[in-house]
Short mmCIF file of C-alpha atoms in Angstrom, two decimals:
data_model
loop_
_atom_site.label_atom_id
_atom_site.label_comp_id
_atom_site.label_asym_id
_atom_site.label_seq_id
_atom_site.Cartn_x
_atom_site.Cartn_y
_atom_site.Cartn_z
CA MET A 3 134.62 179.02 141.54
CA THR A 4 136.51 175.54 142.87
CA GLN A 5 133.78 175.61 145.64
CA ALA A 6 130.95 174.52 143.81
CA PRO A 7 132.59 171.29 142.27
CA ALA A 8 134.48 170.05 145.27
CA ALA A 9 130.54 170.30 146.71
CA THR A 10 129.21 168.48 144.24
CA ARG A 11 131.46 165.78 144.13
CA ALA A 12 131.34 165.02 148.06
CA THR A 13 127.45 165.02 147.48
CA ARG A 14 127.85 162.49 144.65
CA ARG A 15 129.98 160.17 146.90
CA GLN A 16 127.99 160.60 149.90
CA HIS A 17 124.80 158.94 147.69
CA ASP A 18 126.90 156.77 146.55
CA ARG A 19 128.16 155.22 149.43
CA GLU A 20 124.37 155.67 150.97
CA ILE A 21 122.85 153.66 147.51
CA VAL A 22 125.43 150.65 147.58
CA MET A 23 125.36 150.64 151.06
CA LEU A 24 121.57 149.68 150.51
CA ALA A 25 121.52 148.37 147.38
CA VAL A 26 123.68 145.67 147.95
CA PRO A 27 122.36 143.47 150.61
CA ALA A 28 119.14 144.21 149.12
CA PHE A 29 120.34 142.62 146.18
CA GLY A 30 121.58 140.05 147.98
CA ALA A 31 117.74 139.21 149.52
CA LEU A 32 116.02 139.53 146.46
CA VAL A 33 118.18 136.51 145.04
CA ALA A 34 117.49 134.62 147.91
CA GLU A 35 114.06 134.38 147.96
CA PRO A 36 113.81 132.79 144.48
CA LEU A 37 116.15 130.27 145.79
CA PHE A 38 113.44 129.29 147.81
CA VAL A 39 111.58 128.03 144.41
CA MET A 40 114.89 126.45 143.30
CA ALA A 41 115.49 124.75 146.26
CA ASP A 42 112.25 122.63 146.37
CA SER A 43 112.19 122.36 142.81
CA ALA A 44 115.55 120.60 142.89
CA ILE A 45 114.19 117.90 146.12
CA VAL A 46 110.69 117.54 144.60
CA GLY A 47 112.21 116.78 141.34
CA HIS A 48 113.85 113.22 142.51
CA LEU A 49 110.43 112.08 143.78
CA GLY A 50 109.07 112.20 140.01
CA THR A 51 107.24 114.04 137.07
CA ALA A 52 103.75 114.36 138.36
CA GLN A 53 105.32 115.70 141.84
CA LEU A 54 107.48 118.14 139.84
CA ALA A 55 104.66 118.91 138.43
CA GLY A 56 102.49 119.37 140.90
CA LEU A 57 104.94 121.65 142.43
CA GLY A 58 105.22 124.10 139.63
CA VAL A 59 101.66 124.61 139.85
CA ALA A 60 101.44 125.28 143.52
CA SER A 61 104.27 127.48 143.52
CA ALA A 62 103.34 129.96 140.55
CA LEU A 63 99.77 130.00 142.69
CA LEU A 64 101.91 130.53 146.26
CA THR A 65 103.89 132.98 144.13
CA THR A 66 101.16 134.74 142.97
CA ALA A 67 99.03 135.09 145.96
CA VAL A 68 102.21 136.76 147.82
CA SER A 69 103.67 138.87 144.98
CA VAL A 70 100.22 140.62 144.94
CA PHE A 71 100.51 141.67 148.11
CA VAL A 72 103.86 143.25 147.70
CA PHE A 73 102.54 146.55 148.70
CA LEU A 74 103.24 145.77 152.22
CA ALA A 75 106.78 146.37 151.78
CA TYR A 76 106.54 149.04 149.52
CA ALA A 77 104.11 151.33 151.12
CA THR A 78 105.19 150.70 154.59
CA THR A 79 109.38 151.39 153.74
CA ALA A 80 108.32 154.71 151.92
CA ALA A 81 106.07 155.61 155.48
CA VAL A 82 109.05 154.38 158.13
CA ALA A 83 111.60 155.83 156.26
CA ARG A 84 109.41 159.44 156.24
CA ARG A 85 109.21 159.40 160.04
CA VAL A 86 113.02 158.60 160.39
CA GLY A 87 114.12 161.46 158.55
CA ALA A 88 111.39 163.02 160.38
CA GLY A 89 113.43 162.39 163.58
CA ASP A 90 110.18 160.43 164.90
CA LEU A 91 111.67 156.44 165.11
CA GLN A 92 108.58 155.75 167.45
CA ALA A 93 106.30 156.88 165.34
CA ALA A 94 108.31 155.58 162.62
CA ILE A 95 108.02 151.77 163.93
CA ARG A 96 104.88 152.02 165.24
CA GLN A 97 103.68 153.00 161.87
CA GLY A 98 105.68 149.76 160.83
CA MET A 99 104.17 147.23 163.53
CA ASP A 100 100.61 148.91 161.71
CA GLY A 101 101.88 146.93 158.15
CA ILE A 102 102.56 143.99 160.12
CA TRP A 103 99.41 143.49 161.60
CA LEU A 104 97.80 144.30 158.20
CA ALA A 105 99.75 142.28 156.60
CA LEU A 106 98.51 139.55 159.69
CA LEU A 107 94.77 140.21 158.29
CA ILE A 108 95.08 139.43 154.56
CA GLY A 109 97.18 136.42 155.28
CA ALA A 110 94.78 134.86 157.06
CA THR A 111 92.12 136.08 154.48
CA VAL A 112 94.29 133.96 152.09
CA ILE A 113 94.23 131.03 154.30
CA ALA A 114 90.56 131.08 154.63
CA VAL A 115 89.93 131.27 150.48
CA VAL A 116 93.40 129.21 149.36
CA LEU A 117 92.60 125.41 152.04
CA PRO A 118 88.62 125.11 150.54
CA SER A 119 89.36 126.10 147.16
CA ALA A 120 92.49 124.01 146.77
CA PRO A 121 91.01 121.85 144.40
CA THR A 122 89.62 124.30 142.09
CA LEU A 123 92.20 126.88 141.77
CA VAL A 124 94.51 123.86 141.01
CA GLY A 125 92.40 122.64 138.21
CA LEU A 126 91.95 125.88 136.92
CA PHE A 127 95.77 125.59 135.32
CA GLY A 128 94.33 122.10 133.57
CA THR A 129 96.72 120.58 135.82
CA SER A 130 96.74 116.72 134.74
CA ASP A 131 95.09 113.83 136.60
CA THR A 132 98.39 113.02 138.26
CA ALA A 133 99.85 115.89 138.86
CA ALA A 134 96.81 117.34 140.44
CA PRO A 135 96.85 115.99 144.20
CA TYR A 136 100.43 116.61 144.44
CA ALA A 137 99.53 120.03 143.68
CA THR A 138 96.38 120.36 145.48
CA THR A 139 98.70 118.93 149.08
CA TYR A 140 101.72 121.45 148.55
CA LEU A 141 99.19 124.32 148.00
CA ARG A 142 97.40 123.60 150.98
CA ILE A 143 100.05 123.01 153.53
CA SER A 144 102.16 125.82 152.14
CA SER A 145 99.25 128.14 152.39
CA ILE A 146 99.64 128.26 156.18
CA GLY A 147 103.24 129.62 155.16
CA ILE A 148 101.62 133.06 153.55
CA PRO A 149 101.02 134.97 156.49
CA ALA A 150 104.67 134.48 157.44
CA MET A 151 105.19 136.05 154.30
CA LEU A 152 103.28 138.95 154.68
CA ILE A 153 104.74 139.48 157.79
CA ILE A 154 107.90 139.29 156.15
CA LEU A 155 107.39 141.67 153.21
CA ALA A 156 105.48 144.45 156.04
CA ALA A 157 109.26 143.87 158.68
CA THR A 158 110.97 144.20 155.69
CA GLY A 159 109.79 147.29 154.69
CA VAL A 160 110.22 148.73 158.29
CA LEU A 161 113.79 147.85 158.37
CA ARG A 162 114.42 148.83 155.30
CA GLY A 163 112.63 152.30 155.96
CA LEU A 164 114.95 152.33 159.11
CA GLN A 165 117.85 152.32 156.55
CA ASN A 166 118.41 148.56 157.23
CA THR A 167 118.67 146.58 154.19
CA LYS A 168 121.68 144.22 156.23
CA THR A 169 119.51 142.17 158.84
CA PRO A 170 116.89 141.02 155.88
CA LEU A 171 119.73 139.45 153.63
CA PHE A 172 121.39 137.59 157.07
CA VAL A 173 117.48 135.99 157.45
CA ALA A 174 116.92 135.87 153.77
CA ILE A 175 120.42 133.35 153.62
CA SER A 176 119.32 131.81 156.67
CA GLY A 177 116.33 130.99 155.86
CA PHE A 178 117.53 129.72 152.75
CA VAL A 179 119.37 127.30 154.18
CA ALA A 180 117.19 126.30 156.84
CA ASN A 181 114.86 125.85 153.85
CA ALA A 182 116.88 123.40 152.04
CA ALA A 183 117.89 121.53 154.94
CA LEU A 184 114.45 120.91 156.10
CA ASN A 185 113.37 119.97 152.83
CA VAL A 186 115.73 117.02 152.72
CA GLY A 187 115.14 115.78 156.16
CA LEU A 188 111.61 115.99 155.63
CA VAL A 189 111.16 114.67 152.59
CA TYR A 190 113.76 111.93 152.53
CA GLY A 191 114.64 111.72 155.80
CA ALA A 192 111.07 111.13 157.05
CA ASP A 193 109.76 110.00 153.52
CA LEU A 194 106.63 112.67 153.57
CA GLY A 195 107.21 113.23 149.98
CA ILE A 196 105.83 116.58 148.73
CA ALA A 197 104.13 117.11 151.61
CA GLY A 198 107.37 117.13 153.51
CA SER A 199 108.16 120.07 151.21
CA ALA A 200 105.64 121.89 151.84
CA TRP A 201 106.16 121.50 155.51
CA GLY A 202 109.90 122.38 155.76
CA THR A 203 109.13 125.99 153.71
CA VAL A 204 106.48 126.78 155.96
CA ILE A 205 108.78 126.22 159.25
CA ALA A 206 111.64 127.96 157.27
CA GLN A 207 109.18 130.74 156.71
CA TRP A 208 107.10 131.65 160.06
CA GLY A 209 111.06 130.88 161.62
CA MET A 210 112.14 133.91 159.07
CA ALA A 211 109.44 136.33 160.54
CA ALA A 212 110.29 135.35 164.13
CA VAL A 213 113.40 137.01 164.12
CA TYR A 214 111.94 139.79 161.82
CA LEU A 215 109.16 140.21 164.68
CA VAL A 216 111.38 139.60 167.25
CA VAL A 217 113.70 142.41 165.05
CA VAL A 218 111.07 144.80 165.17
CA VAL A 219 109.39 144.34 167.90
CA ARG A 220 112.85 145.09 170.45
CA GLY A 221 113.28 148.36 168.49
CA ALA A 222 109.16 148.96 169.46
CA ARG A 223 110.12 148.81 172.91
CA ARG A 224 113.41 150.72 172.99
CA HIS A 225 111.86 153.59 171.52
CA GLY A 226 108.29 153.88 173.36
CA ALA A 227 106.04 151.91 170.79
CA SER A 228 103.10 150.58 171.52
CA LEU A 229 102.64 146.56 169.46
CA SER A 230 99.05 146.68 169.62
CA PRO A 231 96.97 146.80 166.87
CA ASP A 232 95.57 150.68 165.76
CA ALA A 233 92.42 150.71 163.58
CA ALA A 234 93.20 154.08 162.07
CA GLY A 235 96.97 153.02 161.65
CA ILE A 236 95.65 149.61 159.93
CA ARG A 237 93.41 151.83 157.67
CA ALA A 238 95.76 154.14 156.82
CA SER A 239 98.17 151.26 155.90
CA ALA A 240 95.64 149.81 153.94
CA GLN A 241 94.79 152.86 151.77
CA ALA A 242 97.92 153.59 151.10
CA GLY A 243 98.97 150.25 149.49
CA VAL A 244 95.18 150.14 147.25
CA PRO A 245 97.46 152.37 144.12
CA LEU A 246 100.29 149.59 144.53
CA LEU A 247 98.28 146.91 144.19
CA VAL A 248 96.45 148.53 141.04
CA ARG A 249 99.97 148.83 139.78
CA THR A 250 101.24 145.26 140.77
CA LEU A 251 98.39 144.20 139.49
CA SER A 252 98.64 146.01 136.39
CA LEU A 253 101.94 145.14 136.11
CA ARG A 254 101.57 141.09 136.34
CA ALA A 255 98.73 141.55 133.54
CA ILE A 256 101.58 142.76 131.21
CA LEU A 257 103.43 138.98 131.89
CA LEU A 258 100.71 137.15 131.61
CA ILE A 259 99.11 138.58 128.10
CA ALA A 260 102.95 138.22 126.94
CA THR A 261 103.39 134.45 128.14
CA ALA A 262 100.00 133.90 126.69
CA VAL A 263 100.98 135.33 122.95
CA ALA A 264 104.04 133.99 123.08
CA ALA A 265 102.12 130.58 123.40
CA ARG A 266 99.92 131.30 120.32
CA LEU A 267 103.55 131.86 118.44
CA GLY A 268 104.40 128.07 118.79
CA ASP A 269 106.34 125.45 120.84
CA ALA A 270 109.92 126.72 120.40
CA ASP A 271 108.31 130.42 121.40
CA ILE A 272 107.00 129.62 124.21
CA ALA A 273 109.82 127.81 125.23
CA ALA A 274 112.29 130.50 123.66
CA HIS A 275 110.09 133.18 126.02
CA GLN A 276 110.11 131.39 129.10
CA ILE A 277 114.22 131.19 129.00
CA ILE A 278 114.31 134.89 128.35
CA LEU A 279 111.88 136.16 131.34
CA SER A 280 113.47 134.08 133.88
CA LEU A 281 117.00 136.12 132.76
CA TRP A 282 114.82 139.59 132.23
CA SER A 283 113.54 138.58 135.94
CA LEU A 284 116.89 137.87 137.38
CA LEU A 285 117.93 141.29 135.58
CA ALA A 286 115.12 143.16 137.16
CA MET A 287 116.18 141.80 140.96
CA ALA A 288 119.53 143.77 140.40
CA LEU A 289 117.78 146.92 139.08
CA ASP A 290 115.13 146.94 141.66
CA ALA A 291 117.70 146.71 144.15
CA ILE A 292 118.97 150.48 143.49
CA ALA A 293 115.11 151.40 143.77
CA ILE A 294 114.54 149.78 146.90
CA ALA A 295 117.40 152.48 148.23
CA GLY A 296 115.59 154.67 146.19
CA GLN A 297 112.64 154.23 148.45
CA ALA A 298 114.80 154.45 151.50
CA ILE A 299 116.84 157.41 150.60
CA ILE A 300 113.82 159.56 149.07
CA GLY A 301 111.35 159.48 151.82
CA ARG A 302 113.66 159.96 154.87
CA TYR A 303 114.80 163.19 152.43
CA LEU A 304 111.12 164.05 152.72
CA GLY A 305 110.62 163.59 156.10
CA ALA A 306 113.29 165.33 157.13
CA ASN A 307 112.29 168.57 155.12
CA ASP A 308 114.80 168.44 152.40
CA PRO A 309 113.57 168.83 148.90
CA GLN A 310 116.67 169.68 147.09
CA GLY A 311 118.31 166.06 148.77
CA ALA A 312 115.61 164.73 147.60
CA ARG A 313 116.16 165.94 144.04
CA ALA A 314 119.77 165.61 143.99
CA ALA A 315 119.53 161.36 145.41
CA CYS A 316 117.19 161.26 142.61
CA ARG A 317 119.00 162.78 139.94
CA ARG A 318 122.35 160.28 140.92
CA MET A 319 120.11 157.21 141.24
CA VAL A 320 119.22 158.22 137.45
CA GLN A 321 122.34 158.03 136.92
CA TRP A 322 123.17 154.84 138.58
CA GLY A 323 120.20 152.92 136.74
CA ILE A 324 121.31 153.94 133.44
CA ALA A 325 125.16 152.81 134.15
CA VAL A 326 124.11 149.23 136.10
CA GLY A 327 121.19 149.02 132.90
CA VAL A 328 124.45 149.54 130.39
CA VAL A 329 125.91 147.03 132.26
CA LEU A 330 124.10 144.56 132.49
CA GLY A 331 122.63 145.15 128.38
CA LEU A 332 126.31 144.21 127.65
CA LEU A 333 127.00 141.21 129.77
CA VAL A 334 123.48 139.51 128.63
CA ILE A 335 125.07 140.33 124.81
CA LEU A 336 128.39 138.58 125.33
CA ALA A 337 127.59 135.85 127.45
CA ARG A 338 124.16 134.84 125.38
CA PRO A 339 126.06 132.03 123.69
CA LEU A 340 126.89 130.42 127.16
CA PHE A 341 123.71 131.43 128.67
CA LEU A 342 120.86 129.69 126.36
CA PRO A 343 122.97 126.30 126.56
CA LEU A 344 122.33 125.99 129.81
CA PHE A 345 118.45 126.10 129.40
CA THR A 346 117.91 124.35 126.08
CA SER A 347 119.66 122.18 123.23
CA ASP A 348 117.18 122.92 121.11
CA PRO A 349 118.42 124.29 117.73
CA SER A 350 114.95 126.44 117.00
CA VAL A 351 114.60 127.42 121.04
CA LYS A 352 118.15 128.94 120.44
CA ASP A 353 117.68 130.63 117.20
CA THR A 354 114.27 131.88 118.18
CA ALA A 355 115.86 133.25 121.63
CA LEU A 356 119.19 135.38 120.36
CA PRO A 357 117.22 137.90 118.42
CA ALA A 358 114.58 138.50 121.00
CA LEU A 359 117.97 138.40 123.64
CA ILE A 360 119.64 141.15 121.93
CA MET A 361 115.96 143.64 122.03
CA VAL A 362 115.80 142.75 125.70
CA ALA A 363 119.77 144.16 126.39
CA LEU A 364 119.17 147.12 124.50
CA SER A 365 116.02 147.74 127.16
CA GLN A 366 118.03 147.04 130.10
CA PRO A 367 119.26 151.64 130.60
CA ILE A 368 115.35 152.19 129.61
CA CYS A 369 114.90 149.38 132.41
CA GLY A 370 116.98 150.98 134.45
CA VAL A 371 115.65 154.30 134.62
CA VAL A 372 111.99 153.09 134.76
CA PHE A 373 112.76 150.86 138.03
CA VAL A 374 114.88 154.22 139.43
CA LEU A 375 112.25 156.24 139.36
CA ASP A 376 109.20 154.09 140.60
CA GLY A 377 111.46 153.17 143.66
CA VAL A 378 112.11 157.42 143.73
CA LEU A 379 108.08 157.70 143.21
CA MET A 380 107.50 154.90 145.70
CA GLY A 381 109.86 157.05 148.68
CA ALA A 382 107.51 160.26 148.09
CA GLY A 383 104.52 158.66 148.37
CA ASP A 384 103.45 159.18 145.10
CA GLY A 385 100.82 155.75 144.85
CA PRO A 386 97.57 157.17 143.19
CA TYR A 387 99.73 158.36 140.05
CA LEU A 388 102.48 154.98 139.59
CA ALA A 389 98.86 153.45 139.43
CA GLY A 390 97.26 155.71 136.58
CA ALA A 391 100.49 155.24 134.72
CA MET A 392 100.45 151.54 134.83
CA VAL A 393 97.24 150.96 133.85
CA ALA A 394 97.89 153.46 130.82
CA THR A 395 101.26 151.43 130.04
CA LEU A 396 98.67 148.62 130.32
CA ALA A 397 96.11 150.07 127.55
CA VAL A 398 99.14 150.58 125.52
CA PHE A 399 100.92 147.49 125.49
CA VAL A 400 98.02 145.25 125.33
CA PRO A 401 97.19 145.75 121.35
CA ALA A 402 100.33 146.05 120.50
CA ALA A 403 101.22 142.62 122.04
CA LEU A 404 97.98 141.43 120.17
CA LEU A 405 99.01 142.48 117.22
CA VAL A 406 102.39 140.36 117.06
CA PRO A 407 100.37 136.94 116.25
CA THR A 408 98.06 138.60 114.04
CA LEU A 409 100.49 140.57 111.39
CA GLY A 410 102.71 137.25 111.74
CA GLY A 411 105.56 139.07 114.52
CA GLY A 412 107.40 135.98 115.89
CA LEU A 413 109.02 136.86 119.68
CA THR A 414 111.43 138.92 118.54
CA ALA A 415 108.43 141.52 118.17
CA LEU A 416 106.60 140.51 121.01
CA TRP A 417 109.85 141.53 123.08
CA GLY A 418 110.02 144.57 121.33
CA ALA A 419 106.32 145.16 122.54
CA MET A 420 107.71 144.67 126.64
CA THR A 421 110.92 147.33 125.29
CA LEU A 422 107.66 149.95 123.89
CA MET A 423 106.24 148.66 127.32
CA MET A 424 109.01 149.87 129.46
CA ALA A 425 109.52 152.97 127.18
CA VAL A 426 105.95 154.04 128.13
CA ARG A 427 106.85 153.06 131.68
CA MET A 428 110.22 155.43 131.31
CA LEU A 429 107.83 158.65 129.41
CA THR A 430 105.30 159.07 132.54
CA LEU A 431 107.98 158.31 134.97
CA LEU A 432 110.29 160.85 133.68
CA LEU A 433 107.63 163.03 133.07
CA ARG A 434 106.35 163.25 137.32
CA ALA A 435 110.00 163.51 138.32
CA ARG A 436 110.68 166.28 136.28
CA SER A 437 107.38 168.57 137.47
CA GLY A 438 108.51 168.01 140.88
CA ARG A 439 104.46 167.65 142.20
CA TRP A 440 106.22 163.98 143.91
CA ILE A 441 108.21 166.44 146.28
CA VAL A 442 105.78 166.48 149.15
CA THR A 443 107.69 167.19 152.89
CA GLY A 444 106.90 166.07 155.85
CA ALA A 445 106.36 163.43 158.45
CA THR A 446 103.37 162.41 156.63
CA ARG A 447 102.56 162.67 152.79
#
């Protein structure tokens, strides 16, 4: 009778070690990414308001262009991890190279679109005449770094699939330091203004991409994997990414609709919404780190033909997600009097944000389950289900969000709709997880 509990505890400790070893460095890398934009903002902000406004518009466009293709990391992680579990490192790295070649192709296409259409894209934001030239300049120069960012996404997926999240952390930290130093030197030392900020970021991005490529190429040579592009492999990577692209676009639509509804509620509401959304995004990074661990661990178990191990790991990660969600929710409640003054001194904005923050805090355990199961199903390569579930969630959220101003609800009601959205996602993911249909073993799904 004592053997089973002891064995269970040992298994849990093993899962806990793996989750921590993968999730902690992944969280560090995730947090380092938005610091690029923060550093650029801090440096450009001293040039003038028009320059900072231009940077804001261009950064929004660039962030969207890159985040839409985050499937390059997710799909690659799952595919590589499966082959690692199957013991075929050569095929794992070959799969990763296909993802990197796909990233290059997508990046070249995005540059071809952005360079000539930059003024039009900037104009769609209703940018002022004074800020538009700066936004166009920054967007055009920074678009040269888009292929590098997509390579980084794909290569990060390769390393995560290989159960390595430490290298992405080191590269992200080094890239942030290089970006800050280059920005200061080119903006002020070389007196290039906002163009110097863009060039500094591009150089840092390509430097990071070069480091990733060196690491992956060395691994490919060590295991005898081909580096040349393979049309069939690239096509397979793209097909695996399409459902995740649909999922990401649906999620982006939800966030955009929420912001549009908040703007209709009034200036205090939209200001409070932006503050809360920034906090929500930071909390999401902590939970996403566990999801990243889930992608790598679940893919490896399924590749090793170990469905029981995959189920046990899934259960343990859900427990982690709930626990971390509870802790984050408590931190939000305790820190809210200190958090809001960092962003605003307007009493009306504070009063509007406070009850909505409580809603965000209460929803964190739900978010924990959602992020973890999202990662589990991505690791299983269950992209088509994730796409369908996200589209269904969007269909539930849209009327709920649009009813908020119609019924006279405020920002708290809007974040109630956001919580409903996360609850729907949790329901769809739990149903899938319990069905077991995501458990497909083997080196490929």
